[in-house]
Amino acid sequence: MNDPRPAPLSLHDQILHQDRRHKYRRRRIIITVMAVCTALLLAGTGYAAVTAVRVNDNVQRSQALNGDQTVPKLTQDTNILIMGLDTRVDEKGQPLSADLYEALHAGDQTIGGYNANVLMVLHIPADGSKATAISIPRDDYVQVAGIPGQTFNTKIKEAYGYGLAAARTDLLNQGKPDDDSTYQTARDAGRKAQIATVTRFLGSVHIDHFVEVTMAAFYQVAGAIAPITVCVNRATQDTYSGADFTAGVQQIDGKQAMAFVRQRRDTTDSSYNFTDLDRARRQQAFIASVSHQLKQVGTFTDLGKMQSVLDTVSKNIVVDAGLDLIQLARQASSVTGGNISFTTLPITGFGTSPGGESINTVDIAQVQATVKDLLNPPATTTAAPSPTEPPAATDGTADGGNPVTGPVTPAPAGAGNGPAGTPAGSQAGPPENTYADWTGSLQGGGVPCVK
């Protein structure tokens, strides 16, 4: 079947793919979900009830989920899709301050796009049992859903931008003014497309709520709670991201936190390669470390500073109209005690799209079986299943049956001494909390040591 991807729309030329044509292409920051998780965990640790109330009242709301859920809700569990965008503007479409651009080290508002570079589903069981965070690799090549009249394959992160672009073009063709109202309507269309695409890909998973994050929110919260304790398996440096970490446990500030979740190479050792999958593990480790830190007594001493930061964060996130952040904080409070595991969905290998882009090839049946096991573990299972050992081969097709051009490189297996994805011994951290690569489940409750 030929790829029915439509011709690029003008907004894509202006926004979605600007980073591909610009010198900053290799310096894009992965927008992480940690800002939102951190904000929720703050409320969950008992930090000033008025703070949660103010954030709940001030945060921007979206109607993207209203009336458009095609998957029925069958349980009382809660599934939250967290989306991190690579845009260098705020949720109103306005440029950030000059000092923020300097701190982010990622260019200005002319760089970046509306790619959902971070996609994570947070599953919170109604019975208080262990929560599960599922990371979706951003370059998974899948079939887009939720864009009226259009069906094509692309990287899963791009559904948001394509949905936004199609809606904006349609609105302008209808004679709507090119103003904030049109912009916000198009943004909601982008959210709908991203949610629908994720829902289809995961196997008709009901999404109860969503949270959308900008990079400013992450930086501001990371800076406020610094120093943050993290751990890496070996010393590593990267001039692109600014990463400069020694082996083992260490404390980092806000800028170093950006580098920690952004690093994708070691510029001092070309053989020590990073991929987006390794960055997803870094993101998971960061959340686990921060949630552990927030549980400690005396983490916060400057309540005025925290209030100011959370007020700022509320301007840089968007949530669905039905999400009650206060209730969610109560539900998620057990996460700070380590009652959570993190898993990255499996891929079959690395390939090239018909348009020449690097992609992850996927086995959609394997992905959906993995998700089903993670969200509905067997009663006799005491640990999260490890679904990430890739098949021995792939037929070079992607979700929806579109052919992948060029050779497909099998996904790397685990590099530890045990089975793929199990914690491997290291001098950098405790063996029971050390992870050699991105495979398998990372457990909360401490400071994990990762690649």
Short mmCIF file of N, CA and C in Angstrom, two decimals, residues 233-355:
data_model
loop_
_atom_site.label_atom_id
_atom_site.label_comp_id
_atom_site.label_asym_id
_atom_site.label_seq_id
_atom_site.Cartn_x
_atom_site.Cartn_y
_atom_site.Cartn_z
N ASN A 233 25.78 5.24 35.26
CA ASN A 233 26.64 4.07 35.37
C ASN A 233 28.12 4.37 35.14
N ARG A 234 28.40 5.37 34.30
CA ARG A 234 29.79 5.71 34.01
C ARG A 234 29.88 7.18 33.68
N ALA A 235 31.09 7.73 33.80
CA ALA A 235 31.30 9.13 33.47
C ALA A 235 31.00 9.37 32.00
N THR A 236 30.36 10.49 31.70
CA THR A 236 29.98 10.78 30.32
C THR A 236 29.87 12.28 30.11
N GLN A 237 30.22 12.72 28.90
CA GLN A 237 30.15 14.13 28.54
C GLN A 237 29.51 14.27 27.17
N ASP A 238 28.85 15.39 26.96
CA ASP A 238 28.20 15.67 25.68
C ASP A 238 28.16 17.18 25.48
N THR A 239 28.94 17.68 24.52
CA THR A 239 28.99 19.12 24.30
C THR A 239 27.70 19.66 23.70
N TYR A 240 26.91 18.81 23.05
CA TYR A 240 25.65 19.27 22.46
C TYR A 240 24.63 19.62 23.53
N SER A 241 24.47 18.75 24.50
CA SER A 241 23.47 18.97 25.55
C SER A 241 24.05 19.68 26.75
N GLY A 242 25.38 19.71 26.86
CA GLY A 242 26.02 20.27 28.04
C GLY A 242 26.19 19.27 29.16
N ALA A 243 25.92 17.99 28.88
CA ALA A 243 26.05 16.96 29.91
C ALA A 243 27.51 16.77 30.31
N ASP A 244 27.75 16.68 31.60
CA ASP A 244 29.08 16.41 32.13
C ASP A 244 28.90 15.74 33.48
N PHE A 245 28.81 14.41 33.47
CA PHE A 245 28.48 13.66 34.67
C PHE A 245 29.60 12.70 35.03
N THR A 246 29.87 12.59 36.32
CA THR A 246 30.79 11.60 36.82
C THR A 246 30.03 10.30 37.06
N ALA A 247 30.75 9.21 37.21
CA ALA A 247 30.09 7.93 37.49
C ALA A 247 29.55 7.92 38.91
N GLY A 248 28.36 7.38 39.07
CA GLY A 248 27.79 7.22 40.39
C GLY A 248 26.76 8.26 40.76
N VAL A 249 26.46 8.31 42.05
CA VAL A 249 25.44 9.22 42.57
C VAL A 249 26.00 10.63 42.64
N GLN A 250 25.19 11.61 42.22
CA GLN A 250 25.61 13.01 42.24
C GLN A 250 24.40 13.91 42.30
N GLN A 251 24.63 15.18 42.64
CA GLN A 251 23.55 16.16 42.70
C GLN A 251 23.71 17.14 41.55
N ILE A 252 22.59 17.49 40.93
CA ILE A 252 22.61 18.37 39.77
C ILE A 252 21.64 19.52 39.94
N ASP A 253 21.88 20.62 39.19
CA ASP A 253 20.99 21.77 39.23
C ASP A 253 20.03 21.73 38.05
N GLY A 254 19.27 22.82 37.86
CA GLY A 254 18.25 22.84 36.82
C GLY A 254 18.82 22.67 35.42
N LYS A 255 19.92 23.37 35.10
CA LYS A 255 20.51 23.26 33.78
C LYS A 255 21.05 21.85 33.54
N GLN A 256 21.68 21.28 34.57
CA GLN A 256 22.19 19.93 34.42
C GLN A 256 21.06 18.91 34.29
N ALA A 257 19.91 19.22 34.92
CA ALA A 257 18.75 18.35 34.78
C ALA A 257 18.29 18.31 33.33
N MET A 258 18.33 19.48 32.66
CA MET A 258 17.98 19.51 31.24
C MET A 258 18.92 18.60 30.45
N ALA A 259 20.23 18.69 30.76
CA ALA A 259 21.20 17.86 30.05
C ALA A 259 21.00 16.38 30.36
N PHE A 260 20.62 16.07 31.60
CA PHE A 260 20.43 14.68 32.01
C PHE A 260 19.35 14.00 31.17
N VAL A 261 18.24 14.70 30.93
CA VAL A 261 17.15 14.09 30.18
C VAL A 261 17.28 14.31 28.67
N ARG A 262 18.28 15.08 28.27
CA ARG A 262 18.45 15.42 26.86
C ARG A 262 19.56 14.63 26.18
N GLN A 263 20.55 14.17 26.92
CA GLN A 263 21.75 13.58 26.33
C GLN A 263 21.43 12.41 25.42
N ARG A 264 22.06 12.41 24.23
CA ARG A 264 21.88 11.29 23.30
C ARG A 264 23.19 10.84 22.68
N ARG A 265 24.31 11.31 23.21
CA ARG A 265 25.62 10.90 22.70
C ARG A 265 26.67 11.18 23.77
N ASP A 266 27.84 10.59 23.60
CA ASP A 266 29.01 10.92 24.41
C ASP A 266 30.06 11.44 23.45
N THR A 267 30.36 12.73 23.52
CA THR A 267 31.28 13.34 22.55
C THR A 267 32.74 13.03 22.86
N THR A 268 33.01 12.36 23.97
CA THR A 268 34.37 11.94 24.29
C THR A 268 34.61 10.47 23.94
N ASP A 269 33.54 9.74 23.62
CA ASP A 269 33.66 8.31 23.31
C ASP A 269 32.54 7.94 22.35
N SER A 270 32.87 7.89 21.06
CA SER A 270 31.85 7.63 20.04
C SER A 270 31.26 6.23 20.14
N SER A 271 31.93 5.33 20.82
CA SER A 271 31.40 3.97 20.96
C SER A 271 30.32 3.88 22.03
N TYR A 272 30.22 4.92 22.86
CA TYR A 272 29.21 4.92 23.92
C TYR A 272 27.99 5.68 23.41
N ASN A 273 27.19 5.00 22.60
CA ASN A 273 26.09 5.65 21.90
C ASN A 273 24.82 5.69 22.75
N PHE A 274 24.06 6.75 22.55
CA PHE A 274 22.75 6.88 23.17
C PHE A 274 21.70 6.92 22.07
N THR A 275 20.50 6.48 22.38
CA THR A 275 19.36 6.60 21.47
C THR A 275 18.23 7.28 22.21
N ASP A 276 17.14 7.53 21.50
CA ASP A 276 15.95 8.07 22.16
C ASP A 276 15.44 7.12 23.24
N LEU A 277 15.67 5.84 23.06
CA LEU A 277 15.22 4.86 24.04
C LEU A 277 16.01 5.00 25.34
N ASP A 278 17.29 5.32 25.22
CA ASP A 278 18.10 5.57 26.42
C ASP A 278 17.66 6.86 27.10
N ARG A 279 17.28 7.84 26.31
CA ARG A 279 16.79 9.09 26.91
C ARG A 279 15.47 8.86 27.62
N ALA A 280 14.64 7.98 27.09
CA ALA A 280 13.39 7.66 27.78
C ALA A 280 13.69 7.05 29.15
N ARG A 281 14.72 6.20 29.21
CA ARG A 281 15.11 5.63 30.51
C ARG A 281 15.63 6.72 31.44
N ARG A 282 16.38 7.68 30.91
CA ARG A 282 16.84 8.81 31.73
C ARG A 282 15.64 9.56 32.31
N GLN A 283 14.63 9.78 31.48
CA GLN A 283 13.43 10.48 31.94
C GLN A 283 12.76 9.71 33.07
N GLN A 284 12.66 8.40 32.89
CA GLN A 284 12.04 7.56 33.92
C GLN A 284 12.85 7.62 35.21
N ALA A 285 14.17 7.56 35.09
CA ALA A 285 15.04 7.61 36.27
C ALA A 285 14.91 8.95 36.98
N PHE A 286 14.75 10.01 36.20
CA PHE A 286 14.61 11.34 36.80
C PHE A 286 13.32 11.41 37.62
N ILE A 287 12.23 10.92 37.06
CA ILE A 287 10.96 10.94 37.79
C ILE A 287 11.09 10.12 39.07
N ALA A 288 11.69 8.93 38.97
CA ALA A 288 11.84 8.08 40.15
C ALA A 288 12.69 8.77 41.21
N SER A 289 13.77 9.42 40.78
CA SER A 289 14.66 10.10 41.73
C SER A 289 13.96 11.27 42.40
N VAL A 290 13.25 12.07 41.60
CA VAL A 290 12.57 13.24 42.16
C VAL A 290 11.46 12.82 43.11
N SER A 291 10.68 11.81 42.73
CA SER A 291 9.60 11.38 43.61
C SER A 291 10.15 10.84 44.92
N HIS A 292 11.30 10.16 44.86
CA HIS A 292 11.94 9.69 46.08
C HIS A 292 12.42 10.86 46.93
N GLN A 293 12.99 11.86 46.26
CA GLN A 293 13.49 13.04 46.97
C GLN A 293 12.36 13.80 47.64
N LEU A 294 11.23 13.91 46.96
CA LEU A 294 10.11 14.66 47.52
C LEU A 294 9.55 14.01 48.77
N LYS A 295 9.80 12.73 48.92
CA LYS A 295 9.30 12.01 50.09
C LYS A 295 10.15 12.29 51.33
N GLN A 296 11.36 12.79 51.10
CA GLN A 296 12.26 13.02 52.22
C GLN A 296 11.84 14.25 53.02
N VAL A 297 12.08 14.22 54.30
CA VAL A 297 11.73 15.34 55.18
C VAL A 297 12.64 16.53 54.87
N GLY A 298 12.06 17.72 54.82
CA GLY A 298 12.84 18.93 54.67
C GLY A 298 13.28 19.24 53.26
N THR A 299 12.68 18.61 52.27
CA THR A 299 13.07 18.89 50.89
C THR A 299 12.81 20.35 50.53
N PHE A 300 11.68 20.90 50.98
CA PHE A 300 11.33 22.27 50.64
C PHE A 300 11.36 23.15 51.89
N THR A 301 12.05 24.25 51.80
CA THR A 301 12.11 25.20 52.91
C THR A 301 11.60 26.57 52.52
N ASP A 302 11.62 26.89 51.23
CA ASP A 302 11.18 28.20 50.75
C ASP A 302 9.82 28.04 50.09
N LEU A 303 8.75 28.11 50.91
CA LEU A 303 7.40 27.89 50.37
C LEU A 303 7.00 29.00 49.41
N GLY A 304 7.47 30.22 49.66
CA GLY A 304 7.15 31.31 48.75
C GLY A 304 7.71 31.07 47.37
N LYS A 305 8.92 30.54 47.31
CA LYS A 305 9.55 30.24 46.03
C LYS A 305 8.77 29.15 45.30
N MET A 306 8.37 28.11 46.04
CA MET A 306 7.63 27.03 45.41
C MET A 306 6.28 27.52 44.89
N GLN A 307 5.63 28.40 45.64
CA GLN A 307 4.35 28.93 45.18
C GLN A 307 4.52 29.71 43.88
N SER A 308 5.57 30.51 43.82
CA SER A 308 5.84 31.29 42.62
C SER A 308 6.11 30.39 41.43
N VAL A 309 6.89 29.32 41.65
CA VAL A 309 7.21 28.41 40.56
C VAL A 309 5.96 27.71 40.05
N LEU A 310 5.12 27.22 40.97
CA LEU A 310 3.92 26.51 40.55
C LEU A 310 2.93 27.43 39.86
N ASP A 311 2.90 28.70 40.26
CA ASP A 311 2.07 29.66 39.54
C ASP A 311 2.56 29.79 38.11
N THR A 312 3.89 29.81 37.94
CA THR A 312 4.47 29.91 36.60
C THR A 312 4.20 28.65 35.79
N VAL A 313 4.35 27.50 36.44
CA VAL A 313 4.10 26.23 35.76
C VAL A 313 2.68 26.16 35.23
N SER A 314 1.73 26.70 36.01
CA SER A 314 0.33 26.63 35.60
C SER A 314 0.09 27.36 34.28
N LYS A 315 1.00 28.26 33.91
CA LYS A 315 0.86 28.98 32.65
C LYS A 315 1.49 28.22 31.49
N ASN A 316 2.21 27.16 31.81
CA ASN A 316 2.94 26.44 30.78
C ASN A 316 2.48 25.00 30.59
N ILE A 317 1.33 24.66 31.17
CA ILE A 317 0.75 23.35 30.94
C ILE A 317 -0.72 23.52 30.55
N VAL A 318 -1.24 22.53 29.87
CA VAL A 318 -2.66 22.49 29.53
C VAL A 318 -3.18 21.12 29.95
N VAL A 319 -4.35 21.08 30.55
CA VAL A 319 -4.97 19.81 30.94
C VAL A 319 -6.38 19.78 30.38
N ASP A 320 -6.96 18.58 30.35
CA ASP A 320 -8.34 18.48 29.87
C ASP A 320 -9.29 19.11 30.87
N ALA A 321 -10.46 19.48 30.39
CA ALA A 321 -11.42 20.22 31.22
C ALA A 321 -11.88 19.43 32.44
N GLY A 322 -11.82 18.10 32.37
CA GLY A 322 -12.34 17.29 33.47
C GLY A 322 -11.32 16.87 34.50
N LEU A 323 -10.05 17.23 34.33
CA LEU A 323 -9.01 16.78 35.26
C LEU A 323 -8.99 17.64 36.51
N ASP A 324 -9.19 17.00 37.66
CA ASP A 324 -9.10 17.66 38.96
C ASP A 324 -7.72 17.36 39.53
N LEU A 325 -6.83 18.36 39.49
CA LEU A 325 -5.46 18.14 39.93
C LEU A 325 -5.38 17.80 41.41
N ILE A 326 -6.30 18.32 42.20
CA ILE A 326 -6.28 18.04 43.63
C ILE A 326 -6.60 16.57 43.88
N GLN A 327 -7.66 16.07 43.23
CA GLN A 327 -8.01 14.66 43.37
C GLN A 327 -6.91 13.77 42.81
N LEU A 328 -6.33 14.19 41.69
CA LEU A 328 -5.25 13.40 41.10
C LEU A 328 -4.06 13.32 42.04
N ALA A 329 -3.75 14.44 42.70
CA ALA A 329 -2.63 14.45 43.64
C ALA A 329 -2.87 13.45 44.77
N ARG A 330 -4.11 13.36 45.23
CA ARG A 330 -4.43 12.39 46.29
C ARG A 330 -4.23 10.97 45.77
N GLN A 331 -4.68 10.72 44.53
CA GLN A 331 -4.53 9.39 43.95
C GLN A 331 -3.06 9.02 43.77
N ALA A 332 -2.28 10.01 43.37
CA ALA A 332 -0.89 9.74 43.00
C ALA A 332 0.07 9.85 44.18
N SER A 333 -0.42 10.15 45.37
CA SER A 333 0.48 10.38 46.50
C SER A 333 1.34 9.16 46.81
N SER A 334 0.81 7.97 46.56
CA SER A 334 1.59 6.76 46.86
C SER A 334 2.80 6.62 45.96
N VAL A 335 2.79 7.33 44.82
CA VAL A 335 3.92 7.25 43.90
C VAL A 335 5.20 7.74 44.56
N THR A 336 5.07 8.75 45.45
CA THR A 336 6.27 9.26 46.11
C THR A 336 6.90 8.23 47.01
N GLY A 337 6.16 7.19 47.36
CA GLY A 337 6.72 6.12 48.16
C GLY A 337 7.34 5.02 47.33
N GLY A 338 7.41 5.21 46.02
CA GLY A 338 8.03 4.23 45.15
C GLY A 338 7.08 3.21 44.59
N ASN A 339 5.79 3.44 44.75
CA ASN A 339 4.80 2.47 44.30
C ASN A 339 4.49 2.66 42.82
N ILE A 340 5.53 2.57 41.99
CA ILE A 340 5.39 2.79 40.55
C ILE A 340 6.50 2.07 39.81
N SER A 341 6.20 1.60 38.62
CA SER A 341 7.22 1.03 37.74
C SER A 341 7.14 1.72 36.39
N PHE A 342 8.27 1.76 35.68
CA PHE A 342 8.37 2.44 34.39
C PHE A 342 8.81 1.45 33.32
N THR A 343 8.12 1.48 32.18
CA THR A 343 8.45 0.57 31.08
C THR A 343 8.39 1.33 29.76
N THR A 344 9.35 1.06 28.88
CA THR A 344 9.33 1.61 27.52
C THR A 344 8.80 0.54 26.57
N LEU A 345 7.86 0.92 25.72
CA LEU A 345 7.28 -0.06 24.79
C LEU A 345 8.33 -0.58 23.82
N PRO A 346 8.21 -1.84 23.41
CA PRO A 346 9.22 -2.45 22.55
C PRO A 346 9.15 -1.96 21.11
N ILE A 347 10.28 -2.01 20.44
CA ILE A 347 10.35 -1.80 19.00
C ILE A 347 10.98 -3.04 18.40
N THR A 348 10.86 -3.19 17.07
CA THR A 348 11.50 -4.33 16.42
C THR A 348 12.83 -3.95 15.80
N GLY A 349 13.05 -2.67 15.57
CA GLY A 349 14.30 -2.25 14.98
C GLY A 349 14.26 -0.80 14.55
N PHE A 350 15.32 -0.39 13.84
CA PHE A 350 15.44 0.97 13.34
C PHE A 350 15.42 0.93 11.81
N GLY A 351 14.62 1.78 11.19
CA GLY A 351 14.49 1.77 9.75
C GLY A 351 14.43 3.16 9.17
N THR A 352 13.98 3.24 7.92
CA THR A 352 13.86 4.51 7.21
C THR A 352 12.49 4.59 6.58
N SER A 353 11.82 5.71 6.75
CA SER A 353 10.49 5.91 6.18
C SER A 353 10.59 6.16 4.68
N PRO A 354 9.47 6.08 3.94
CA PRO A 354 9.50 6.41 2.52
C PRO A 354 10.03 7.81 2.25
N GLY A 355 9.90 8.70 3.23
CA GLY A 355 10.40 10.06 3.07
C GLY A 355 11.85 10.23 3.47
#
